[in-house]
Amino acid sequence: MTYPHERLSANPHDRTALHRGDDAWLEERWADPRSRVLVVSGTRIRPRDGQIAWVSPADAPDGLRVLLGEQDGRAWFAVIVDAELSQAGEPGEWTPLRGVLPYLADDAGLVLHALGLAEWLFVTRFCPRCGEPLSARSAGHELVCPNGHTQFPRTDPAVIMVVTIGEPGAEDERCLLGRQAVWPAGRYSTLAGFCEPGETLEDAVRREVLEEVGIVVGEVEYFGNQPWPLPASLMIGFIGRALTTEIQVDEREIEDARWFTRAEMRELSEAGTIALPSGVSISRSLVEHWYGGPLPGHW
């Protein structure tokens, strides 16, 4: 079975990291009319006609050039310009990553790479060690201050898990989904949280589930992972086996949590009573993996 989240990593590009400091190579690729460029305004891009808009280097505006790599026999770049460009456009014209997820196709890895770097560059302006301004180098993948302190892009590991109880595959096996108070009515998803310093991923699963819904988890099985630069995460998916069933939501992050059998999940999702996660998220993949196939409806 092919899972929905695999769309975001199905066609990985060669990141050509060894060429990031090769000015002659970079200029040669930039001069090649076959190369393609994604224009990023701050942390937003502008889709056209329901597609991600890539342009030739000759049609790209001035800005910080970021090398993404090579794919399909050509080089791919991003040009990051000031955020004022997106603010000057029509409402909804320049869109953050979450808004362009439905448009992603074979270029998904390139777009995630570009917007992940753009987010990092947008929020990392000054050296955390000495406070001096930072300048980009290595084709946008490093920042350095006048005192020589170097900063690299950061990715925060986050665990995301479907929690189950009962004999795997049995008719009465149930899975646990929760919802936040700020979500629209009926929206439910898997639980998730960030890994803390000195903590294994498996223990992060157990801690987050216990904190958010009061359920004790025993066995934890790895499922898969997904880049999720919203703004800078790697979502690492797990299946957790519950040892207890009584739910006690924390009422801070989680407003409600429920156990669902497969029959209940199908009935409620078909009726539109519950809305399950987006089709490209690893949360959706975890739910459908447990269910055993596709389910109707999504956020």
PDB file of C-alpha atoms in Angstrom:
ATOM      1  CA  MET A   1       0.000   0.000   0.000  1.00  0.00           C
ATOM      2  CA  THR A   2       1.258   3.464  -0.899  1.00  0.00           C
ATOM      3  CA  TYR A   3       0.620   5.939   1.898  1.00  0.00           C
ATOM      4  CA  PRO A   4      -0.468   9.575   1.387  1.00  0.00           C
ATOM      5  CA  HIS A   5       2.569  11.148   3.101  1.00  0.00           C
ATOM      6  CA  GLU A   6       4.925   9.446   0.650  1.00  0.00           C
ATOM      7  CA  ARG A   7       3.865  11.974  -1.994  1.00  0.00           C
ATOM      8  CA  LEU A   8       6.117  14.533  -0.322  1.00  0.00           C
ATOM      9  CA  SER A   9       9.255  12.415  -0.736  1.00  0.00           C
ATOM     10  CA  ALA A  10       8.465  10.237  -3.755  1.00  0.00           C
ATOM     11  CA  ASN A  11      10.861  11.991  -6.151  1.00  0.00           C
ATOM     12  CA  PRO A  12      13.914  13.154  -4.153  1.00  0.00           C
ATOM     13  CA  HIS A  13      16.391  15.508  -5.802  1.00  0.00           C
ATOM     14  CA  ASP A  14      20.185  15.397  -5.719  1.00  0.00           C
ATOM     15  CA  ARG A  15      21.093  18.197  -3.337  1.00  0.00           C
ATOM     16  CA  THR A  16      24.594  18.551  -4.856  1.00  0.00           C
ATOM     17  CA  ALA A  17      25.994  19.817  -1.549  1.00  0.00           C
ATOM     18  CA  LEU A  18      29.579  19.649  -2.839  1.00  0.00           C
ATOM     19  CA  HIS A  19      28.798  22.428  -5.344  1.00  0.00           C
ATOM     20  CA  ARG A  20      27.324  24.913  -2.853  1.00  0.00           C
ATOM     21  CA  GLY A  21      30.662  26.701  -2.525  1.00  0.00           C
ATOM     22  CA  ASP A  22      31.680  26.360  -6.188  1.00  0.00           C
ATOM     23  CA  ASP A  23      30.993  29.815  -7.626  1.00  0.00           C
ATOM     24  CA  ALA A  24      31.973  28.866 -11.182  1.00  0.00           C
ATOM     25  CA  TRP A  25      29.641  25.858 -11.183  1.00  0.00           C
ATOM     26  CA  LEU A  26      26.802  27.898  -9.695  1.00  0.00           C
ATOM     27  CA  GLU A  27      27.174  30.647 -12.313  1.00  0.00           C
ATOM     28  CA  GLU A  28      27.266  28.091 -15.103  1.00  0.00           C
ATOM     29  CA  ARG A  29      24.032  26.490 -13.921  1.00  0.00           C
ATOM     30  CA  TRP A  30      22.406  29.879 -13.377  1.00  0.00           C
ATOM     31  CA  ALA A  31      23.243  30.837 -16.969  1.00  0.00           C
ATOM     32  CA  ASP A  32      21.648  27.646 -18.297  1.00  0.00           C
ATOM     33  CA  PRO A  33      18.140  28.448 -19.605  1.00  0.00           C
ATOM     34  CA  ARG A  34      17.033  24.917 -18.647  1.00  0.00           C
ATOM     35  CA  SER A  35      17.532  25.704 -14.934  1.00  0.00           C
ATOM     36  CA  ARG A  36      14.434  26.518 -12.926  1.00  0.00           C
ATOM     37  CA  VAL A  37      13.867  28.972 -10.085  1.00  0.00           C
ATOM     38  CA  LEU A  38      11.207  29.223  -7.375  1.00  0.00           C
ATOM     39  CA  VAL A  39      10.595  32.812  -6.252  1.00  0.00           C
ATOM     40  CA  VAL A  40      10.017  33.005  -2.500  1.00  0.00           C
ATOM     41  CA  SER A  41       8.836  36.212  -0.875  1.00  0.00           C
ATOM     42  CA  GLY A  42       9.876  35.955   2.752  1.00  0.00           C
ATOM     43  CA  THR A  43       8.397  32.500   3.378  1.00  0.00           C
ATOM     44  CA  ARG A  44       5.624  32.542   0.751  1.00  0.00           C
ATOM     45  CA  ILE A  45       5.287  31.555  -2.886  1.00  0.00           C
ATOM     46  CA  ARG A  46       2.768  32.453  -5.579  1.00  0.00           C
ATOM     47  CA  PRO A  47       1.071  29.517  -7.347  1.00  0.00           C
ATOM     48  CA  ARG A  48      -0.300  30.070 -10.831  1.00  0.00           C
ATOM     49  CA  ASP A  49      -3.301  28.245 -12.248  1.00  0.00           C
ATOM     50  CA  GLY A  50      -3.205  25.666  -9.477  1.00  0.00           C
ATOM     51  CA  GLN A  51       0.481  24.847  -9.935  1.00  0.00           C
ATOM     52  CA  ILE A  52       3.793  25.785  -8.346  1.00  0.00           C
ATOM     53  CA  ALA A  53       5.312  28.483 -10.550  1.00  0.00           C
ATOM     54  CA  TRP A  54       8.928  27.823 -11.587  1.00  0.00           C
ATOM     55  CA  VAL A  55      10.641  30.387 -13.823  1.00  0.00           C
ATOM     56  CA  SER A  56      13.880  30.568 -15.774  1.00  0.00           C
ATOM     57  CA  PRO A  57      16.879  32.351 -14.183  1.00  0.00           C
ATOM     58  CA  ALA A  58      16.449  35.161 -16.724  1.00  0.00           C
ATOM     59  CA  ASP A  59      12.925  35.794 -15.434  1.00  0.00           C
ATOM     60  CA  ALA A  60      13.823  35.623 -11.732  1.00  0.00           C
ATOM     61  CA  PRO A  61      14.085  38.818  -9.673  1.00  0.00           C
ATOM     62  CA  ASP A  62      17.184  39.847  -7.737  1.00  0.00           C
ATOM     63  CA  GLY A  63      17.479  38.235  -4.327  1.00  0.00           C
ATOM     64  CA  LEU A  64      19.344  35.624  -2.352  1.00  0.00           C
ATOM     65  CA  ARG A  65      20.082  32.669  -4.614  1.00  0.00           C
ATOM     66  CA  VAL A  66      19.655  29.308  -2.935  1.00  0.00           C
ATOM     67  CA  LEU A  67      20.817  26.121  -4.642  1.00  0.00           C
ATOM     68  CA  LEU A  68      18.316  23.307  -4.210  1.00  0.00           C
ATOM     69  CA  GLY A  69      20.106  20.750  -6.379  1.00  0.00           C
ATOM     70  CA  GLU A  70      19.642  18.791  -9.575  1.00  0.00           C
ATOM     71  CA  GLN A  71      16.718  16.753 -10.867  1.00  0.00           C
ATOM     72  CA  ASP A  72      15.607  15.610 -14.311  1.00  0.00           C
ATOM     73  CA  GLY A  73      18.853  16.793 -15.904  1.00  0.00           C
ATOM     74  CA  ARG A  74      18.622  20.421 -14.783  1.00  0.00           C
ATOM     75  CA  ALA A  75      19.539  22.604 -11.826  1.00  0.00           C
ATOM     76  CA  TRP A  76      16.923  23.989  -9.458  1.00  0.00           C
ATOM     77  CA  PHE A  77      17.232  27.167  -7.404  1.00  0.00           C
ATOM     78  CA  ALA A  78      15.165  29.394  -5.168  1.00  0.00           C
ATOM     79  CA  VAL A  79      15.448  33.170  -5.073  1.00  0.00           C
ATOM     80  CA  ILE A  80      14.400  34.655  -1.745  1.00  0.00           C
ATOM     81  CA  VAL A  81      13.258  38.267  -1.849  1.00  0.00           C
ATOM     82  CA  ASP A  82      11.982  40.609   0.848  1.00  0.00           C
ATOM     83  CA  ALA A  83       8.635  39.736   2.406  1.00  0.00           C
ATOM     84  CA  GLU A  84       7.246  43.106   1.291  1.00  0.00           C
ATOM     85  CA  LEU A  85       6.657  41.587  -2.149  1.00  0.00           C
ATOM     86  CA  SER A  86       4.044  39.182  -0.796  1.00  0.00           C
ATOM     87  CA  GLN A  87       2.455  41.904   1.289  1.00  0.00           C
ATOM     88  CA  ALA A  88       2.056  44.066  -1.822  1.00  0.00           C
ATOM     89  CA  GLY A  89       0.245  41.366  -3.818  1.00  0.00           C
ATOM     90  CA  GLU A  90      -3.423  40.623  -3.981  1.00  0.00           C
ATOM     91  CA  PRO A  91      -4.922  38.961  -0.879  1.00  0.00           C
ATOM     92  CA  GLY A  92      -4.281  35.231  -1.029  1.00  0.00           C
ATOM     93  CA  GLU A  93      -1.918  35.599  -4.005  1.00  0.00           C
ATOM     94  CA  TRP A  94       1.262  34.807  -2.058  1.00  0.00           C
ATOM     95  CA  THR A  95       0.736  31.663  -0.046  1.00  0.00           C
ATOM     96  CA  PRO A  96       2.571  29.951   2.851  1.00  0.00           C
ATOM     97  CA  LEU A  97       3.509  26.292   2.618  1.00  0.00           C
ATOM     98  CA  ARG A  98       0.345  24.935   4.216  1.00  0.00           C
ATOM     99  CA  GLY A  99      -1.732  26.638   1.544  1.00  0.00           C
ATOM    100  CA  VAL A 100       0.233  25.138  -1.358  1.00  0.00           C
ATOM    101  CA  LEU A 101       0.290  21.528  -0.132  1.00  0.00           C
ATOM    102  CA  PRO A 102      -2.553  20.567  -2.531  1.00  0.00           C
ATOM    103  CA  TYR A 103      -0.466  21.807  -5.484  1.00  0.00           C
ATOM    104  CA  LEU A 104       2.625  19.725  -4.769  1.00  0.00           C
ATOM    105  CA  ALA A 105       3.544  17.117  -7.373  1.00  0.00           C
ATOM    106  CA  ASP A 106       6.904  15.704  -8.454  1.00  0.00           C
ATOM    107  CA  ASP A 107       8.498  18.949  -7.265  1.00  0.00           C
ATOM    108  CA  ALA A 108       7.368  18.418  -3.649  1.00  0.00           C
ATOM    109  CA  GLY A 109      10.864  17.765  -2.285  1.00  0.00           C
ATOM    110  CA  LEU A 110      12.242  20.858  -4.010  1.00  0.00           C
ATOM    111  CA  VAL A 111       9.455  23.070  -2.676  1.00  0.00           C
ATOM    112  CA  LEU A 112       9.846  21.761   0.891  1.00  0.00           C
ATOM    113  CA  HIS A 113      13.609  22.307   0.657  1.00  0.00           C
ATOM    114  CA  ALA A 114      13.147  25.873  -0.576  1.00  0.00           C
ATOM    115  CA  LEU A 115      10.523  26.933   1.958  1.00  0.00           C
ATOM    116  CA  GLY A 116      12.283  25.198   4.838  1.00  0.00           C
ATOM    117  CA  LEU A 117      15.438  27.200   4.117  1.00  0.00           C
ATOM    118  CA  ALA A 118      13.425  30.381   3.567  1.00  0.00           C
ATOM    119  CA  GLU A 119      11.789  30.011   6.982  1.00  0.00           C
ATOM    120  CA  TRP A 120      15.178  29.448   8.637  1.00  0.00           C
ATOM    121  CA  LEU A 121      16.741  32.445   6.880  1.00  0.00           C
ATOM    122  CA  PHE A 122      13.716  34.602   7.745  1.00  0.00           C
ATOM    123  CA  VAL A 123      13.935  34.004  11.504  1.00  0.00           C
ATOM    124  CA  THR A 124      17.727  33.680  11.857  1.00  0.00           C
ATOM    125  CA  ARG A 125      19.060  37.218  11.457  1.00  0.00           C
ATOM    126  CA  PHE A 126      21.581  37.596  14.288  1.00  0.00           C
ATOM    127  CA  CYS A 127      24.267  35.376  15.751  1.00  0.00           C
ATOM    128  CA  PRO A 128      23.020  33.664  18.934  1.00  0.00           C
ATOM    129  CA  ARG A 129      26.552  33.746  20.389  1.00  0.00           C
ATOM    130  CA  CYS A 130      27.577  37.391  19.859  1.00  0.00           C
ATOM    131  CA  GLY A 131      24.524  39.193  18.452  1.00  0.00           C
ATOM    132  CA  GLU A 132      26.222  40.319  15.232  1.00  0.00           C
ATOM    133  CA  PRO A 133      24.285  40.252  11.933  1.00  0.00           C
ATOM    134  CA  LEU A 134      24.498  37.050   9.917  1.00  0.00           C
ATOM    135  CA  SER A 135      25.309  36.737   6.211  1.00  0.00           C
ATOM    136  CA  ALA A 136      24.442  33.813   3.948  1.00  0.00           C
ATOM    137  CA  ARG A 137      27.002  31.633   2.206  1.00  0.00           C
ATOM    138  CA  SER A 138      27.226  28.097   0.793  1.00  0.00           C
ATOM    139  CA  ALA A 139      24.348  28.857  -1.597  1.00  0.00           C
ATOM    140  CA  GLY A 140      22.016  29.741   1.297  1.00  0.00           C
ATOM    141  CA  HIS A 141      22.771  26.726   3.507  1.00  0.00           C
ATOM    142  CA  GLU A 142      25.029  28.453   6.051  1.00  0.00           C
ATOM    143  CA  LEU A 143      25.005  31.754   7.931  1.00  0.00           C
ATOM    144  CA  VAL A 144      28.130  33.377   9.345  1.00  0.00           C
ATOM    145  CA  CYS A 145      28.704  36.464  11.499  1.00  0.00           C
ATOM    146  CA  PRO A 146      31.723  38.848  11.357  1.00  0.00           C
ATOM    147  CA  ASN A 147      33.305  36.942  14.261  1.00  0.00           C
ATOM    148  CA  GLY A 148      33.256  33.696  12.298  1.00  0.00           C
ATOM    149  CA  HIS A 149      30.456  31.933  14.174  1.00  0.00           C
ATOM    150  CA  THR A 150      28.592  29.665  11.755  1.00  0.00           C
ATOM    151  CA  GLN A 151      24.933  28.694  11.901  1.00  0.00           C
ATOM    152  CA  PHE A 152      23.300  25.817  10.036  1.00  0.00           C
ATOM    153  CA  PRO A 153      19.623  25.055   9.339  1.00  0.00           C
ATOM    154  CA  ARG A 154      17.882  23.371  12.239  1.00  0.00           C
ATOM    155  CA  THR A 155      15.267  20.639  12.152  1.00  0.00           C
ATOM    156  CA  ASP A 156      13.221  19.778  15.232  1.00  0.00           C
ATOM    157  CA  PRO A 157      12.285  16.085  15.647  1.00  0.00           C
ATOM    158  CA  ALA A 158       8.613  15.609  16.459  1.00  0.00           C
ATOM    159  CA  VAL A 159       6.836  12.340  17.170  1.00  0.00           C
ATOM    160  CA  ILE A 160       3.371  11.653  15.789  1.00  0.00           C
ATOM    161  CA  MET A 161       1.512   8.496  16.734  1.00  0.00           C
ATOM    162  CA  VAL A 162      -1.603   6.440  16.317  1.00  0.00           C
ATOM    163  CA  VAL A 163      -2.359   4.728  19.623  1.00  0.00           C
ATOM    164  CA  THR A 164      -4.257   1.429  19.551  1.00  0.00           C
ATOM    165  CA  ILE A 165      -5.816  -0.957  22.047  1.00  0.00           C
ATOM    166  CA  GLY A 166      -6.904  -4.547  21.501  1.00  0.00           C
ATOM    167  CA  GLU A 167      -5.713  -7.421  19.345  1.00  0.00           C
ATOM    168  CA  PRO A 168      -4.199  -5.998  16.118  1.00  0.00           C
ATOM    169  CA  GLY A 169      -6.623  -6.490  13.249  1.00  0.00           C
ATOM    170  CA  ALA A 170      -9.482  -7.673  15.462  1.00  0.00           C
ATOM    171  CA  GLU A 171     -12.983  -6.281  14.907  1.00  0.00           C
ATOM    172  CA  ASP A 172     -13.024  -4.614  18.321  1.00  0.00           C
ATOM    173  CA  GLU A 173      -9.528  -3.104  18.084  1.00  0.00           C
ATOM    174  CA  ARG A 174      -9.690   0.660  18.616  1.00  0.00           C
ATOM    175  CA  CYS A 175      -7.459   3.619  17.838  1.00  0.00           C
ATOM    176  CA  LEU A 176      -7.216   6.912  19.690  1.00  0.00           C
ATOM    177  CA  LEU A 177      -7.663  10.319  18.045  1.00  0.00           C
ATOM    178  CA  GLY A 178      -7.839  13.742  19.661  1.00  0.00           C
ATOM    179  CA  ARG A 179      -8.745  17.320  18.793  1.00  0.00           C
ATOM    180  CA  GLN A 180      -7.699  20.815  19.824  1.00  0.00           C
ATOM    181  CA  ALA A 181     -10.220  23.423  20.883  1.00  0.00           C
ATOM    182  CA  VAL A 182      -9.198  25.821  18.095  1.00  0.00           C
ATOM    183  CA  TRP A 183     -10.047  23.302  15.373  1.00  0.00           C
ATOM    184  CA  PRO A 184     -13.381  23.347  13.513  1.00  0.00           C
ATOM    185  CA  ALA A 185     -16.052  21.036  14.881  1.00  0.00           C
ATOM    186  CA  GLY A 186     -15.533  17.380  14.049  1.00  0.00           C
ATOM    187  CA  ARG A 187     -11.828  17.563  13.229  1.00  0.00           C
ATOM    188  CA  TYR A 188      -9.791  14.767  14.824  1.00  0.00           C
ATOM    189  CA  SER A 189      -6.190  13.698  14.369  1.00  0.00           C
ATOM    190  CA  THR A 190      -3.381  11.618  15.799  1.00  0.00           C
ATOM    191  CA  LEU A 191      -1.464  12.936  18.784  1.00  0.00           C
ATOM    192  CA  ALA A 192       1.938  14.552  18.311  1.00  0.00           C
ATOM    193  CA  GLY A 193       4.653  16.436  20.167  1.00  0.00           C
ATOM    194  CA  PHE A 194       8.314  17.446  20.136  1.00  0.00           C
ATOM    195  CA  CYS A 195      11.137  15.294  21.400  1.00  0.00           C
ATOM    196  CA  GLU A 196      12.867  16.800  24.445  1.00  0.00           C
ATOM    197  CA  PRO A 197      16.641  16.928  25.118  1.00  0.00           C
ATOM    198  CA  GLY A 198      18.060  13.595  26.248  1.00  0.00           C
ATOM    199  CA  GLU A 199      14.902  11.697  25.302  1.00  0.00           C
ATOM    200  CA  THR A 200      14.497   8.774  22.916  1.00  0.00           C
ATOM    201  CA  LEU A 201      11.792   8.990  20.282  1.00  0.00           C
ATOM    202  CA  GLU A 202       9.940   6.051  21.832  1.00  0.00           C
ATOM    203  CA  ASP A 203       9.916   7.696  25.250  1.00  0.00           C
ATOM    204  CA  ALA A 204       8.709  10.925  23.655  1.00  0.00           C
ATOM    205  CA  VAL A 205       5.711   9.000  22.307  1.00  0.00           C
ATOM    206  CA  ARG A 206       4.919   7.598  25.757  1.00  0.00           C
ATOM    207  CA  ARG A 207       5.370  10.948  27.498  1.00  0.00           C
ATOM    208  CA  GLU A 208       3.285  12.963  25.037  1.00  0.00           C
ATOM    209  CA  VAL A 209       0.380  10.500  25.104  1.00  0.00           C
ATOM    210  CA  LEU A 210       0.412  10.356  28.897  1.00  0.00           C
ATOM    211  CA  GLU A 211       0.575  14.156  29.213  1.00  0.00           C
ATOM    212  CA  GLU A 212      -2.129  14.911  26.675  1.00  0.00           C
ATOM    213  CA  VAL A 213      -4.723  12.178  27.271  1.00  0.00           C
ATOM    214  CA  GLY A 214      -3.617  10.209  30.354  1.00  0.00           C
ATOM    215  CA  ILE A 215      -3.105   6.940  28.449  1.00  0.00           C
ATOM    216  CA  VAL A 216      -0.147   4.702  29.351  1.00  0.00           C
ATOM    217  CA  VAL A 217       1.652   3.352  26.269  1.00  0.00           C
ATOM    218  CA  GLY A 218       3.867   0.264  26.283  1.00  0.00           C
ATOM    219  CA  GLU A 219       5.229  -1.047  22.979  1.00  0.00           C
ATOM    220  CA  VAL A 220       6.136   1.593  20.396  1.00  0.00           C
ATOM    221  CA  GLU A 221       6.719   0.628  16.751  1.00  0.00           C
ATOM    222  CA  TYR A 222       8.334   2.863  14.112  1.00  0.00           C
ATOM    223  CA  PHE A 223       6.151   3.600  11.063  1.00  0.00           C
ATOM    224  CA  GLY A 224       7.848   6.216   8.883  1.00  0.00           C
ATOM    225  CA  ASN A 225       8.796   9.881   8.707  1.00  0.00           C
ATOM    226  CA  GLN A 226       7.968  13.030   6.782  1.00  0.00           C
ATOM    227  CA  PRO A 227       9.680  16.398   6.301  1.00  0.00           C
ATOM    228  CA  TRP A 228       7.332  19.055   7.643  1.00  0.00           C
ATOM    229  CA  PRO A 229       8.880  22.547   7.473  1.00  0.00           C
ATOM    230  CA  LEU A 230       5.981  24.224   9.269  1.00  0.00           C
ATOM    231  CA  PRO A 231       8.250  25.822  10.239  1.00  0.00           C
ATOM    232  CA  ALA A 232      11.140  23.352  10.784  1.00  0.00           C
ATOM    233  CA  SER A 233      10.077  19.870  11.817  1.00  0.00           C
ATOM    234  CA  LEU A 234      10.698  16.266  10.891  1.00  0.00           C
ATOM    235  CA  MET A 235       7.576  14.279  11.745  1.00  0.00           C
ATOM    236  CA  ILE A 236       8.498  10.752  12.869  1.00  0.00           C
ATOM    237  CA  GLY A 237       5.546   8.398  12.903  1.00  0.00           C
ATOM    238  CA  PHE A 238       4.912   5.583  15.388  1.00  0.00           C
ATOM    239  CA  ILE A 239       2.275   3.070  16.386  1.00  0.00           C
ATOM    240  CA  GLY A 240       1.828   2.904  20.161  1.00  0.00           C
ATOM    241  CA  ARG A 241       0.105   0.044  22.010  1.00  0.00           C
ATOM    242  CA  ALA A 242      -1.959   1.306  24.929  1.00  0.00           C
ATOM    243  CA  LEU A 243      -1.836  -0.379  28.332  1.00  0.00           C
ATOM    244  CA  THR A 244      -4.769   1.615  29.733  1.00  0.00           C
ATOM    245  CA  THR A 245      -8.026   2.936  28.261  1.00  0.00           C
ATOM    246  CA  GLU A 246      -9.334   5.692  30.561  1.00  0.00           C
ATOM    247  CA  ILE A 247      -8.929   9.072  28.848  1.00  0.00           C
ATOM    248  CA  GLN A 248      -8.071  12.172  30.860  1.00  0.00           C
ATOM    249  CA  VAL A 249      -7.439  15.071  28.491  1.00  0.00           C
ATOM    250  CA  ASP A 250      -5.113  17.819  29.659  1.00  0.00           C
ATOM    251  CA  GLU A 251      -7.643  20.533  28.570  1.00  0.00           C
ATOM    252  CA  ARG A 252      -4.699  22.680  27.490  1.00  0.00           C
ATOM    253  CA  GLU A 253      -3.519  21.164  24.219  1.00  0.00           C
ATOM    254  CA  ILE A 254      -6.283  18.591  23.786  1.00  0.00           C
ATOM    255  CA  GLU A 255      -9.976  19.426  24.158  1.00  0.00           C
ATOM    256  CA  ASP A 256     -11.344  15.954  23.443  1.00  0.00           C
ATOM    257  CA  ALA A 257     -10.057  12.461  22.661  1.00  0.00           C
ATOM    258  CA  ARG A 258     -11.962   9.333  21.663  1.00  0.00           C
ATOM    259  CA  TRP A 259     -11.441   5.666  20.919  1.00  0.00           C
ATOM    260  CA  PHE A 260     -12.746   4.555  17.507  1.00  0.00           C
ATOM    261  CA  THR A 261     -13.358   1.088  16.098  1.00  0.00           C
ATOM    262  CA  ARG A 262     -12.884   0.693  12.360  1.00  0.00           C
ATOM    263  CA  ALA A 263     -16.641   0.500  11.823  1.00  0.00           C
ATOM    264  CA  GLU A 264     -17.193   3.705  13.808  1.00  0.00           C
ATOM    265  CA  MET A 265     -14.454   5.545  11.967  1.00  0.00           C
ATOM    266  CA  ARG A 266     -15.846   4.560   8.589  1.00  0.00           C
ATOM    267  CA  GLU A 267     -19.440   5.444   9.513  1.00  0.00           C
ATOM    268  CA  LEU A 268     -18.556   8.826  11.011  1.00  0.00           C
ATOM    269  CA  SER A 269     -16.166   9.841   8.239  1.00  0.00           C
ATOM    270  CA  GLU A 270     -18.686   8.885   5.539  1.00  0.00           C
ATOM    271  CA  ALA A 271     -21.344  10.929   7.316  1.00  0.00           C
ATOM    272  CA  GLY A 272     -18.983  13.894   7.672  1.00  0.00           C
ATOM    273  CA  THR A 273     -19.349  13.830  11.448  1.00  0.00           C
ATOM    274  CA  ILE A 274     -15.593  13.599  11.845  1.00  0.00           C
ATOM    275  CA  ALA A 275     -12.930  15.046   9.549  1.00  0.00           C
ATOM    276  CA  LEU A 276      -9.645  13.179   9.361  1.00  0.00           C
ATOM    277  CA  PRO A 277      -6.208  14.708   8.622  1.00  0.00           C
ATOM    278  CA  SER A 278      -5.108  15.991   5.238  1.00  0.00           C
ATOM    279  CA  GLY A 279      -4.267  13.514   2.514  1.00  0.00           C
ATOM    280  CA  VAL A 280      -0.546  14.418   2.346  1.00  0.00           C
ATOM    281  CA  SER A 281       0.157  14.249   6.070  1.00  0.00           C
ATOM    282  CA  ILE A 282       1.778  11.318   7.834  1.00  0.00           C
ATOM    283  CA  SER A 283      -1.091  11.562  10.313  1.00  0.00           C
ATOM    284  CA  ARG A 284      -3.441  10.479   7.523  1.00  0.00           C
ATOM    285  CA  SER A 285      -1.067   7.640   6.633  1.00  0.00           C
ATOM    286  CA  LEU A 286      -0.998   6.404  10.222  1.00  0.00           C
ATOM    287  CA  VAL A 287      -4.783   6.365  10.433  1.00  0.00           C
ATOM    288  CA  GLU A 288      -5.242   4.605   7.100  1.00  0.00           C
ATOM    289  CA  HIS A 289      -2.494   2.102   7.933  1.00  0.00           C
ATOM    290  CA  TRP A 290      -4.369   1.163  11.105  1.00  0.00           C
ATOM    291  CA  TYR A 291      -7.725   1.149   9.317  1.00  0.00           C
ATOM    292  CA  GLY A 292      -6.398  -0.998   6.485  1.00  0.00           C
ATOM    293  CA  GLY A 293      -7.195   1.203   3.491  1.00  0.00           C
ATOM    294  CA  PRO A 294      -8.371   4.635   2.280  1.00  0.00           C
ATOM    295  CA  LEU A 295     -10.998   6.574   4.190  1.00  0.00           C
ATOM    296  CA  PRO A 296     -13.316   9.310   2.892  1.00  0.00           C
ATOM    297  CA  GLY A 297     -13.023  12.980   3.776  1.00  0.00           C
ATOM    298  CA  HIS A 298     -10.184  15.122   5.036  1.00  0.00           C
ATOM    299  CA  TRP A 299      -9.503  18.572   6.446  1.00  0.00           C
TER     300      TRP A 299
END
